[in-house]
Coordinates of C-alpha atoms in Angstrom, one line a residue:
Chain A
M261 CA -20.1 -27.5 -41.9
S262 CA -19.8 -27.9 -38.2
S263 CA -17.3 -25.0 -37.9
S264 CA -19.7 -22.7 -39.8
A265 CA -22.5 -23.7 -37.5
K266 CA -20.5 -22.8 -34.4
A267 CA -19.4 -19.4 -35.8
P268 CA -20.8 -16.4 -34.0
P269 CA -23.7 -14.6 -35.7
P270 CA -22.7 -11.5 -37.7
T271 CA -22.8 -8.3 -35.7
S272 CA -23.0 -4.7 -36.5
S273 CA -19.9 -2.5 -36.4
P274 CA -18.2 -2.3 -32.9
V275 CA -17.8 1.5 -33.2
P276 CA -21.1 2.5 -31.6
L277 CA -20.5 0.1 -28.7
L278 CA -17.0 1.5 -28.1
G279 CA -18.4 4.9 -28.3
I280 CA -21.0 4.1 -25.6
A281 CA -18.3 2.5 -23.4
G282 CA -16.1 5.6 -23.8
L283 CA -19.0 7.9 -23.0
L284 CA -19.8 5.9 -19.8
L285 CA -16.2 5.9 -18.8
T286 CA -16.1 9.7 -19.1
V287 CA -19.3 10.0 -17.1
S288 CA -17.9 7.8 -14.4
L289 CA -14.6 9.8 -14.2
L290 CA -16.5 13.1 -14.0
T291 CA -18.8 11.7 -11.3
A292 CA -15.8 10.5 -9.4
L293 CA -14.2 13.9 -9.6
R294 CA -17.4 15.5 -8.4
L295 CA -18.0 13.0 -5.5
H296 CA -14.4 12.6 -4.3
P297 CA -14.3 15.8 -2.1
V298 CA -17.7 14.9 -0.6
H299 CA -16.6 11.4 0.2
Y300 CA -13.3 12.7 1.6
E301 CA -15.1 15.0 3.8
I302 CA -17.4 12.2 5.1
Q303 CA -14.3 10.1 5.7
A304 CA -12.7 12.8 7.7
R305 CA -15.6 12.8 10.1
R306 CA -14.9 9.2 10.8
P307 CA -11.5 8.9 12.4
D308 CA -11.6 5.1 12.3
A309 CA -12.6 4.8 8.7
D310 CA -9.3 3.3 7.8
D311 CA -9.3 0.9 10.7
L312 CA -10.2 -2.6 9.4
L313 CA -11.4 -3.9 12.7
A314 CA -13.7 -0.8 13.2
R315 CA -15.0 -1.3 9.7
L316 CA -15.7 -5.0 10.2
L317 CA -17.0 -5.0 13.8
G318 CA -18.3 -1.5 14.3
D319 CA -18.8 -0.5 18.0
G320 CA -19.3 -4.2 18.8
R321 CA -15.5 -4.6 18.8
R322 CA -15.4 -3.2 22.3
L323 CA -17.0 -6.4 23.5
F324 CA -13.9 -8.3 22.5
A325 CA -11.4 -5.9 24.0
N326 CA -11.5 -7.3 27.5
H327 CA -11.1 -10.8 26.2
F328 CA -7.8 -9.9 24.6
Y329 CA -6.7 -8.0 27.7
V330 CA -7.3 -11.1 29.7
K331 CA -5.5 -13.1 27.0
A332 CA -2.4 -10.9 27.6
D333 CA -2.6 -11.9 31.2
A334 CA -2.9 -15.6 30.2
Y335 CA 0.2 -15.2 28.1
F336 CA 1.9 -13.6 31.1
H337 CA 1.2 -17.0 32.9
S338 CA 2.4 -19.0 29.8
G339 CA -1.0 -20.4 29.3
F340 CA -1.7 -21.5 32.9
Y341 CA -4.9 -19.5 33.4
P342 CA -8.3 -20.3 34.9
T343 CA -11.3 -20.8 32.6
I344 CA -14.8 -19.8 33.4
F345 CA -15.2 -23.3 34.9
D346 CA -12.3 -22.8 37.4
D347 CA -11.9 -20.9 40.6
R348 CA -11.1 -17.4 39.4
Q349 CA -10.7 -15.7 42.8
S350 CA -7.0 -15.5 42.4
H351 CA -7.3 -13.8 39.0
Q352 CA -9.9 -11.1 39.5
T353 CA -7.3 -8.5 38.9
A354 CA -5.0 -9.1 35.9
H355 CA -1.5 -9.9 37.3
I356 CA 0.0 -7.9 34.5
A357 CA -1.6 -4.8 35.9
E358 CA -1.2 -5.7 39.6
D359 CA 2.5 -6.6 39.2
A360 CA 3.0 -3.3 37.3
G361 CA 1.5 -1.4 40.3
L362 CA -1.2 -0.1 38.1
A363 CA -4.3 -1.7 39.6
E364 CA -5.4 -2.4 43.1
G365 CA -5.1 -6.1 43.7
K366 CA -8.4 -7.8 44.5
N367 CA -7.2 -11.3 44.2
T368 CA -7.7 -13.8 46.9
G369 CA -7.1 -17.5 47.1
D370 CA -4.1 -19.5 45.9
E371 CA -3.2 -18.7 42.3
E372 CA -1.4 -22.1 42.0
Q373 CA -4.4 -24.2 43.0
F374 CA -7.3 -22.9 40.9
L375 CA -7.4 -26.3 39.2
G376 CA -8.0 -28.0 42.5
T377 CA -6.8 -31.4 43.5
V378 CA -6.8 -34.2 40.9
A379 CA -10.3 -35.5 40.7
N380 CA -9.8 -38.7 38.8
W381 CA -7.5 -40.5 36.4
V382 CA -9.0 -38.6 33.4
D383 CA -8.3 -35.3 35.1
G384 CA -4.8 -36.4 36.2
H385 CA -3.8 -37.6 32.8
G386 CA -5.4 -34.5 31.1
R387 CA -3.2 -32.2 33.1
N388 CA -0.1 -33.4 31.2
H389 CA -1.5 -31.8 28.1
F390 CA -1.8 -28.2 29.0
P391 CA 0.3 -25.9 31.2
S392 CA -0.5 -26.8 34.8
V393 CA 2.2 -24.9 36.7
H394 CA 2.0 -21.3 37.8
T395 CA 4.8 -19.1 36.3
H396 CA 5.2 -15.5 35.3
L397 CA 6.9 -14.5 32.0
D398 CA 9.3 -12.1 33.7
N399 CA 10.3 -14.6 36.4
D400 CA 10.1 -18.4 36.2
A401 CA 8.4 -19.2 33.0
P402 CA 10.0 -21.5 30.4
E403 CA 12.6 -19.4 28.6
A404 CA 11.8 -16.4 30.8
A405 CA 15.2 -14.9 30.3
G406 CA 15.7 -12.4 27.5
G407 CA 12.5 -10.3 27.7
A408 CA 9.8 -12.9 27.2
E409 CA 7.4 -10.3 28.6
R410 CA 7.2 -8.9 25.1
E411 CA 4.8 -11.7 24.2
I412 CA 1.9 -10.0 26.0
L413 CA 2.2 -6.9 23.8
P414 CA 0.4 -8.0 20.7
W415 CA -2.8 -8.8 22.7
L416 CA -2.6 -5.4 24.5
T417 CA -2.2 -3.7 21.2
L418 CA -5.1 -5.6 19.7
S419 CA -7.3 -4.9 22.8
S420 CA -6.4 -1.1 22.6
K421 CA -7.5 -1.1 18.9
L422 CA -10.7 -2.8 19.8
D423 CA -11.5 -0.5 22.6
P424 CA -9.4 2.7 22.7
N425 CA -11.1 3.7 25.9
L426 CA -9.8 0.8 27.9
V427 CA -7.0 2.7 29.5
E428 CA -5.5 -0.3 31.2
N429 CA -4.2 -1.5 27.9
Y430 CA -2.0 1.6 27.5
S431 CA -0.8 1.9 31.1
V432 CA 0.0 -1.9 31.3
G433 CA 1.5 -2.0 27.9
A434 CA 3.7 1.1 28.6
F435 CA 4.9 -0.5 31.9
W436 CA 6.1 -3.7 30.2
L437 CA 7.6 -1.8 27.3
R438 CA 9.6 0.3 29.8
K439 CA 10.6 -2.9 31.5
L440 CA 11.9 -4.1 28.2
G441 CA 13.9 -0.9 27.8
K442 CA 11.6 0.5 25.1
Y443 CA 11.1 3.9 26.6
A444 CA 10.3 5.8 23.4
E445 CA 7.7 3.1 22.4
A446 CA 6.2 3.2 25.8
E447 CA 5.7 6.9 25.7
H448 CA 4.3 6.7 22.2
F449 CA 1.8 4.1 23.3
V450 CA 0.7 6.1 26.3
R451 CA 0.3 9.2 24.1
K452 CA -1.9 7.2 21.8
G453 CA -4.0 6.4 24.8
L454 CA -4.1 10.0 25.8
E455 CA -5.3 10.9 22.3
A456 CA -8.3 8.6 22.8
N457 CA -8.7 9.5 26.5
P458 CA -7.7 13.1 26.9
G459 CA -6.7 14.1 30.4
N460 CA -7.0 10.6 31.9
P461 CA -5.2 10.7 35.3
E462 CA -4.0 7.1 35.0
L463 CA -2.4 7.7 31.6
L464 CA -0.9 11.0 32.7
F465 CA 0.6 9.2 35.7
E466 CA 2.1 6.5 33.4
L467 CA 3.4 9.2 31.0
G468 CA 5.1 10.8 34.0
R469 CA 6.7 7.4 34.8
C470 CA 8.0 7.2 31.2
R471 CA 9.6 10.7 31.7
L472 CA 11.1 9.7 35.0
D473 CA 12.7 6.6 33.5
L474 CA 14.3 8.9 31.0
K475 CA 15.7 10.9 33.9
D476 CA 13.5 13.8 33.0
T477 CA 12.3 14.4 36.5
L478 CA 11.2 18.0 36.0
R479 CA 8.8 17.1 33.2
A480 CA 7.6 14.0 35.1
R481 CA 6.8 16.3 38.0
N482 CA 4.8 18.6 35.7
I483 CA 2.9 15.8 34.1
W484 CA 2.0 14.3 37.6
E485 CA 0.8 17.7 38.6
M486 CA -1.5 17.6 35.6
A487 CA -2.5 14.1 36.6
W488 CA -3.4 15.4 40.1
E489 CA -5.5 18.1 38.6
A490 CA -7.2 15.7 36.3
W491 CA -7.9 13.3 39.2
K492 CA -9.4 16.1 41.2
K493 CA -11.6 17.1 38.3
R494 CA -12.8 13.6 37.7
D495 CA -13.0 12.1 41.2
G496 CA -12.8 15.1 43.5
S497 CA -16.5 15.6 43.8
K498 CA -17.3 11.9 44.2
D499 CA -17.9 10.0 47.4
A500 CA -14.8 8.5 49.0
A501 CA -16.0 5.0 48.2
E502 CA -16.3 5.8 44.5
Q503 CA -13.0 7.7 44.2
N504 CA -10.0 5.9 42.7
R505 CA -7.8 6.4 45.8
F506 CA -5.2 3.9 44.4
T507 CA -4.4 6.1 41.5
V508 CA -4.3 9.3 43.5
N509 CA -2.0 7.8 46.1
Q510 CA 0.4 6.7 43.3
I511 CA 0.3 10.2 41.8
L512 CA 0.9 12.0 45.1
M513 CA 3.7 9.7 46.2
H514 CA 5.4 10.0 42.9
L515 CA 5.0 13.8 43.1
A516 CA 6.7 13.7 46.4
L517 CA 9.4 11.5 45.0
A518 CA 10.0 13.9 42.1
E519 CA 10.2 16.9 44.3
F520 CA 12.7 15.1 46.5
R521 CA 14.8 14.3 43.5
L522 CA 14.6 17.9 42.5
H523 CA 15.9 18.8 46.0
K524 CA 12.6 20.5 46.9
Q525 CA 12.1 19.1 50.3
E526 CA 9.3 21.6 51.2
D527 CA 7.3 20.6 48.2
C528 CA 7.9 17.0 48.9
L529 CA 6.5 17.4 52.3
R530 CA 3.6 19.4 50.9
W531 CA 2.6 16.5 48.6
L532 CA 2.9 14.0 51.4
E533 CA 0.6 16.2 53.6
V534 CA -1.9 16.2 50.7
A535 CA -1.7 12.4 50.5
V536 CA -2.5 11.9 54.2
P537 CA -6.3 12.3 54.1
L538 CA -6.5 10.4 50.9
S539 CA -4.5 7.4 52.0
V540 CA -6.1 4.4 53.6
S541 CA -3.1 4.1 55.9
P542 CA -2.3 7.7 56.8
E543 CA 0.1 6.5 59.6
A544 CA 2.5 5.2 57.0
I545 CA 2.5 8.6 55.2
R546 CA 3.0 10.4 58.5
K547 CA 6.0 8.1 59.2
R548 CA 7.4 9.1 55.8
I549 CA 6.9 12.8 56.6
S550 CA 8.8 12.5 59.8
E551 CA 11.6 10.6 58.0
V552 CA 11.9 13.3 55.3
K553 CA 11.9 16.0 58.0
A554 CA 14.6 14.1 59.8
G555 CA 16.7 14.4 56.7
Q556 CA 16.5 10.7 55.7
P557 CA 16.3 9.9 52.0
F558 CA 12.8 9.6 50.5
E559 CA 12.4 5.9 50.0
A560 CA 10.1 4.1 47.6
I561 CA 6.7 3.4 48.8
D562 CA 5.6 -0.1 49.5
P563 CA 4.0 -2.0 46.6
P564 CA 0.3 -1.7 46.2
N565 CA -1.7 -3.8 48.6
A566 CA -5.1 -3.8 50.2
A567 CA -4.3 -0.5 51.9
G568 CA -4.1 1.0 48.5
E569 CA -0.7 2.6 48.8
A570 CA 1.4 3.7 45.8
S571 CA 4.3 1.8 44.4
D572 CA 7.6 2.5 42.8
H573 CA 8.8 -1.0 42.4
D574 CA 9.5 -1.0 38.7
H575 CA 13.1 -1.6 39.4
D576 CA 12.9 -5.0 41.1
H577 CA 9.8 -6.7 39.7
S578 CA 11.1 -10.2 39.4
A579 CA 10.8 -11.2 43.0
H580 CA 7.1 -10.3 43.3
D581 CA 4.5 -12.8 44.2
H582 CA 1.3 -10.7 43.8
G583 CA -1.7 -11.1 45.9
H584 CA 0.4 -12.3 48.9
D585 CA 3.3 -11.0 50.9
H586 CA 5.1 -8.5 48.7
P587 CA 8.8 -8.2 49.2
H588 CA 9.9 -4.6 49.7
P589 CA 11.3 -3.0 46.6
P590 CA 14.7 -1.3 46.8
A591 CA 14.8 2.3 47.7
A592 CA 14.6 4.8 44.9
K593 CA 17.8 6.7 45.0
P594 CA 17.2 10.4 45.0
Chain B
M280 CA -4.2 -56.0 3.9
Q281 CA -3.5 -55.6 0.1
K282 CA -7.1 -54.9 -0.5
I283 CA -7.3 -52.4 2.3
S284 CA -4.2 -50.5 1.1
A285 CA -5.6 -50.5 -2.5
V286 CA -8.8 -48.8 -1.3
A287 CA -6.7 -46.4 0.9
G288 CA -4.6 -45.5 -2.1
V289 CA -7.6 -44.5 -4.1
V290 CA -8.7 -42.2 -1.2
I291 CA -5.3 -40.6 -1.0
L292 CA -5.2 -40.0 -4.7
E293 CA -8.7 -38.4 -4.5
M294 CA -7.5 -36.1 -1.8
I295 CA -4.5 -35.1 -3.9
R296 CA -6.8 -34.3 -6.9
R297 CA -9.2 -32.2 -4.8
K298 CA -8.4 -28.6 -4.1
D299 CA -9.7 -28.3 -0.5
V300 CA -6.4 -29.0 1.2
Y301 CA -4.4 -26.7 -1.0
V302 CA -6.8 -23.9 -0.4
L303 CA -6.7 -24.4 3.4
F304 CA -3.0 -24.6 3.4
F305 CA -2.6 -21.5 1.3
L306 CA -5.0 -19.6 3.5
T307 CA -3.2 -20.6 6.7
A308 CA 0.1 -19.7 5.2
L309 CA -1.2 -16.4 3.9
I310 CA -2.9 -15.3 7.1
T311 CA 0.1 -16.3 9.2
L312 CA 2.6 -14.4 7.0
V313 CA 0.4 -11.3 6.9
L314 CA 0.1 -11.3 10.6
G315 CA 3.8 -11.9 10.9
S316 CA 4.6 -8.8 8.9
V317 CA 2.8 -6.6 11.5
D318 CA 5.3 -4.3 13.3
L319 CA 4.8 -4.6 17.0
F320 CA 6.9 -2.0 18.8
G321 CA 9.8 -2.8 16.4
D322 CA 10.3 -6.1 18.2
A323 CA 10.9 -8.9 15.7
K324 CA 11.2 -11.6 18.4
I325 CA 7.5 -11.5 19.3
A326 CA 6.4 -14.9 18.1
R327 CA 3.9 -16.6 20.4
Y328 CA 0.8 -14.8 19.0
L329 CA 1.9 -15.9 15.5
K330 CA 2.3 -19.5 16.7
E331 CA -1.1 -19.4 18.3
V332 CA -2.8 -18.0 15.1
C333 CA -1.0 -20.5 12.9
L334 CA -1.8 -23.5 15.2
T335 CA -5.4 -22.5 15.5
L336 CA -5.8 -22.3 11.7
M337 CA -4.1 -25.6 11.4
W338 CA -6.5 -27.2 13.9
M339 CA -9.5 -25.7 12.1
S340 CA -8.2 -26.9 8.8
S341 CA -7.5 -30.4 10.0
V342 CA -10.9 -30.8 11.5
I343 CA -12.5 -29.7 8.2
I344 CA -10.3 -31.9 6.2
A345 CA -10.9 -35.0 8.4
V346 CA -14.6 -34.6 8.6
F347 CA -15.4 -33.7 5.1
T348 CA -13.0 -36.2 3.5
A349 CA -14.4 -39.1 5.6
A350 CA -18.1 -38.0 5.5
R351 CA -18.3 -38.2 1.7
Q352 CA -16.6 -41.5 1.2
I353 CA -19.5 -44.0 1.5
P354 CA -22.4 -41.8 0.5
V355 CA -20.6 -40.6 -2.7
E356 CA -19.7 -44.1 -3.6
R357 CA -23.3 -45.1 -3.2
E358 CA -24.7 -42.1 -5.1
S359 CA -22.3 -42.5 -8.0
R360 CA -23.0 -46.3 -7.9
T361 CA -19.3 -47.1 -7.8
L362 CA -19.9 -49.0 -4.6
F363 CA -21.6 -51.9 -6.5
P364 CA -18.7 -52.8 -8.8
L365 CA -16.3 -52.3 -5.8
L366 CA -18.3 -54.8 -3.7
A367 CA -18.6 -57.2 -6.6
K368 CA -14.9 -57.7 -6.4
P369 CA -13.5 -60.2 -3.8
I370 CA -13.5 -57.6 -1.0
T371 CA -15.6 -57.6 2.1
R372 CA -17.5 -54.6 3.3
S373 CA -15.3 -54.4 6.4
E374 CA -12.2 -54.2 4.2
V375 CA -13.8 -51.4 2.2
M376 CA -14.5 -49.6 5.5
L377 CA -11.0 -50.2 6.8
G378 CA -9.5 -49.1 3.5
K379 CA -11.6 -45.9 3.6
F380 CA -10.4 -45.2 7.2
L381 CA -6.8 -45.9 6.4
G382 CA -6.9 -43.7 3.3
C383 CA -8.6 -40.8 5.0
W384 CA -6.3 -41.0 8.0
L385 CA -3.2 -41.1 5.9
A386 CA -4.5 -38.2 3.8
C387 CA -5.0 -36.2 7.0
C388 CA -1.5 -37.1 8.3
I389 CA 0.1 -36.1 5.0
S390 CA -1.7 -32.7 5.0
L391 CA -0.8 -32.3 8.7
A392 CA 2.9 -33.0 7.9
A393 CA 2.8 -30.1 5.4
F394 CA 1.1 -27.8 7.9
Y395 CA 3.5 -28.7 10.7
L396 CA 6.5 -28.1 8.4
L397 CA 5.1 -24.7 7.7
F398 CA 4.6 -24.0 11.4
A399 CA 8.1 -25.2 12.3
L400 CA 9.6 -23.0 9.6
I401 CA 7.7 -19.9 10.7
S402 CA 8.2 -20.3 14.4
G403 CA 11.9 -21.4 13.9
I404 CA 12.7 -18.4 11.8
R405 CA 11.0 -16.1 14.2
E406 CA 12.2 -17.5 17.5
Q407 CA 15.6 -18.9 16.3
H408 CA 14.6 -22.0 18.3
W409 CA 13.9 -25.5 16.9
P410 CA 12.2 -27.8 19.5
L411 CA 11.6 -30.5 16.9
A412 CA 10.8 -33.3 19.4
N413 CA 8.0 -31.1 20.8
Y414 CA 6.7 -30.4 17.3
F415 CA 6.8 -34.1 16.5
Q416 CA 4.8 -34.9 19.7
A417 CA 2.2 -32.2 18.7
F418 CA 2.1 -33.6 15.2
W419 CA 1.6 -37.2 16.3
L420 CA -1.1 -36.3 18.8
H421 CA -2.8 -34.3 16.1
C422 CA -2.6 -37.3 13.8
L423 CA -4.2 -39.5 16.6
F424 CA -6.9 -36.9 17.0
S425 CA -7.6 -37.0 13.2
G426 CA -7.8 -40.8 13.4
I427 CA -10.6 -40.7 16.0
V428 CA -12.4 -38.0 14.1
V429 CA -12.2 -39.9 10.8
A430 CA -13.4 -43.1 12.5
L431 CA -16.3 -41.3 14.1
T432 CA -17.2 -39.6 10.8
L433 CA -17.2 -42.9 9.0
L434 CA -19.5 -44.3 11.6
G435 CA -21.7 -41.3 11.1
S436 CA -21.7 -41.8 7.3
V437 CA -23.2 -45.3 7.6
W438 CA -25.7 -44.0 10.2
F439 CA -27.0 -40.7 8.9
T440 CA -28.5 -40.4 5.5
A441 CA -27.0 -37.1 4.3
V442 CA -23.4 -36.0 4.2
S443 CA -24.3 -32.6 5.5
S444 CA -26.1 -33.9 8.6
N445 CA -23.3 -36.2 9.4
A446 CA -20.7 -33.5 9.0
T447 CA -22.6 -31.0 11.1
I448 CA -23.2 -33.5 13.9
V449 CA -19.6 -34.7 14.0
L450 CA -18.3 -31.2 13.8
S451 CA -20.5 -30.1 16.7
C452 CA -19.4 -33.1 18.8
V453 CA -15.7 -32.6 18.1
V454 CA -15.8 -28.9 18.8
G455 CA -17.9 -29.4 21.9
M456 CA -15.5 -32.0 23.2
L457 CA -12.5 -29.9 22.5
L458 CA -14.0 -26.9 24.3
L459 CA -15.8 -28.6 27.2
G460 CA -14.3 -32.1 27.6
R461 CA -11.9 -31.0 30.3
H462 CA -14.6 -29.3 32.3
L463 CA -17.5 -31.8 32.2
H464 CA -16.7 -33.3 35.6
K465 CA -16.6 -29.9 37.2
V466 CA -20.0 -29.0 35.7
A467 CA -21.3 -32.4 36.8
V468 CA -20.3 -31.9 40.4
K469 CA -21.9 -28.4 40.4
A470 CA -25.1 -29.7 38.7
G471 CA -25.5 -32.7 41.0
G472 CA -28.5 -35.1 40.8
I473 CA -29.4 -37.0 37.7
A474 CA -28.0 -34.3 35.4
G475 CA -24.7 -34.6 37.3
H476 CA -24.6 -38.4 36.9
F477 CA -25.5 -38.0 33.2
L478 CA -22.6 -35.5 32.7
D479 CA -20.2 -37.7 34.6
G480 CA -21.2 -40.6 32.4
L481 CA -20.4 -38.5 29.3
Y482 CA -17.1 -37.4 30.9
F483 CA -15.9 -40.9 31.4
S484 CA -17.4 -42.5 28.2
L485 CA -16.7 -39.9 25.5
P486 CA -13.2 -39.7 24.0
H487 CA -11.2 -36.8 25.5
L488 CA -10.2 -35.2 22.3
E489 CA -8.8 -32.2 24.2
W490 CA -5.9 -34.4 25.3
F491 CA -4.6 -34.3 21.8
D492 CA -4.5 -30.5 21.6
V493 CA -1.2 -29.5 23.1
R494 CA -1.1 -26.1 21.5
D495 CA -0.6 -24.2 24.7
L496 CA 2.5 -26.3 25.5
I497 CA 3.9 -25.5 22.0
I498 CA 3.0 -21.9 22.0
H499 CA 4.5 -21.1 25.4
N500 CA 7.6 -23.2 24.8
W501 CA 6.9 -25.6 27.7
P502 CA 9.3 -28.6 27.9
R503 CA 8.2 -31.6 25.8
M504 CA 5.9 -34.2 27.3
D505 CA 7.0 -37.5 28.7
W506 CA 7.0 -40.1 25.9
T507 CA 5.1 -42.4 28.3
I508 CA 2.2 -40.0 28.2
V509 CA 2.3 -39.9 24.4
G510 CA 2.3 -43.7 24.4
Q511 CA -0.8 -43.8 26.6
D512 CA -2.5 -41.3 24.4
T513 CA -1.7 -43.5 21.4
L514 CA -3.3 -46.5 23.1
Y515 CA -6.3 -44.4 24.1
A516 CA -6.8 -43.1 20.6
C517 CA -6.4 -46.6 19.0
A518 CA -9.0 -47.9 21.4
Y519 CA -11.6 -45.3 20.5
A520 CA -10.9 -45.3 16.8
G521 CA -11.0 -49.1 16.8
C522 CA -14.3 -49.0 18.7
F523 CA -15.9 -46.5 16.2
L524 CA -14.5 -48.5 13.3
A525 CA -15.8 -51.8 14.6
L526 CA -19.3 -50.2 15.0
A527 CA -19.0 -48.7 11.5
C528 CA -18.1 -52.1 10.0
W529 CA -20.9 -53.8 11.8
R530 CA -23.4 -51.3 10.6
F531 CA -22.1 -51.3 7.1
R532 CA -22.3 -55.1 6.9
R533 CA -25.9 -55.1 7.9
Q534 CA -26.9 -52.1 5.8
P535 CA -28.7 -52.6 2.5
I536 CA -26.8 -50.7 -0.1
H537 CA -29.6 -50.2 -2.6

């Protein structure tokens, strides 16, 4: 009795229901065929349609980009990094960029002492639980040997995805990739940056450095000429205070270096002459000019400092102690 | 002790039956493995970002497990009226409370052991480096942290009426202390005056939960801590957990259960 009570009520034949389902399926397939080209066209208008981060966060993702750029710098210091509660004067410019010679250093103060002196026993004991010694990944960090700099790359990649217009990500990332010997990856990364920021002089300059590392001096020279033109177009009409003199000095000095390596002394001198009025310390450039005229080899320029000179210190990066007295890099051999 | 361990055993069995821990473990493993499969410039040795993500998820999971396991113990027993037959047995209320604490804490430690095993495997495979002593230190400090949180939550469970309010308040305090505990003194110095004294009072009286978070040392492969420091941390955690438990027992003894 109980089993018959639980039995489902008799229904009509399932054929009409299956027919309706089949009809609806046909309609949906036809609609999909009809709508697919339209949808495809709409998607093509949105280049970031397949980007999960862009879909999730929209343009708001740019707000997080700088956070991850700074995180890459924190990784460069193996976690020893000031918080918003600490003295951040020594970390105003990311050391990953400053050490790479890609940003003018604005850091002041002692980068080792941003925690200050031990205030009390709680503070003293607490410092045993987080990194409290200043190190750099490429130099004196724990397990620094063997290319530990690679650890900053995920955050730079993420930051570049969040804000494709934050050019520092590409130039800094490319520098450290080149340092790890990944020249092709470095160039590919910079080219991705250039896709998002066409004609950006900083990225063109970095692209030239990628070519120079691959001993393609001629193409590096051509790219830097493009960078110089791009800089003039962007900053040429601005006031001196607003111009990015740091970048243009780098571009011009590297142009001079490339010309020298191509045995074009006249052109080398011409670029140096162009650099004189744009340099904060023209005397140093004039000294270079006289050295080149005297037939001396064109040496690498001092690392970037407050005077805003260019650098070519990629080859001996380990000895750097940014923000303070920079040791002179070895001469670039023509 | 037998009565306490019997109550603790029931709590552990309850955690094993519930699905929360499995879900959190599965999610942590899944997210870490998916992120680990991302190709970053063809360099398979990049590992620290993965360690950071995995440890962060582990910490989030552990806080959720500790708070929500402990917060529901007494109120659920009371609502389901299983507390009355339990207290009708020859067991004191303090023993029930201690048993609940021991059970919750051991449950947290067991789940943490599984999480740290996963972490050690992932980072070891990726880095080809097995600093097991460092991992054990991190695991032990994490267990101590869970002990303080469980004790604090049990105290909240006999203080606040609803599980949700207790869990929310304890979660806010724990997260706040993890993020700001280290900096309270600096803020106090800058604030000055009465506010400064108040913040300094908090700085010295509240448990410094951030001490037990040594993720940065693990992520960046810093050398392991001195064992003396770990010993001091253990004493510190025992003192705070004991203090919270004593308060919870006192409150529970005086509380009408009807």
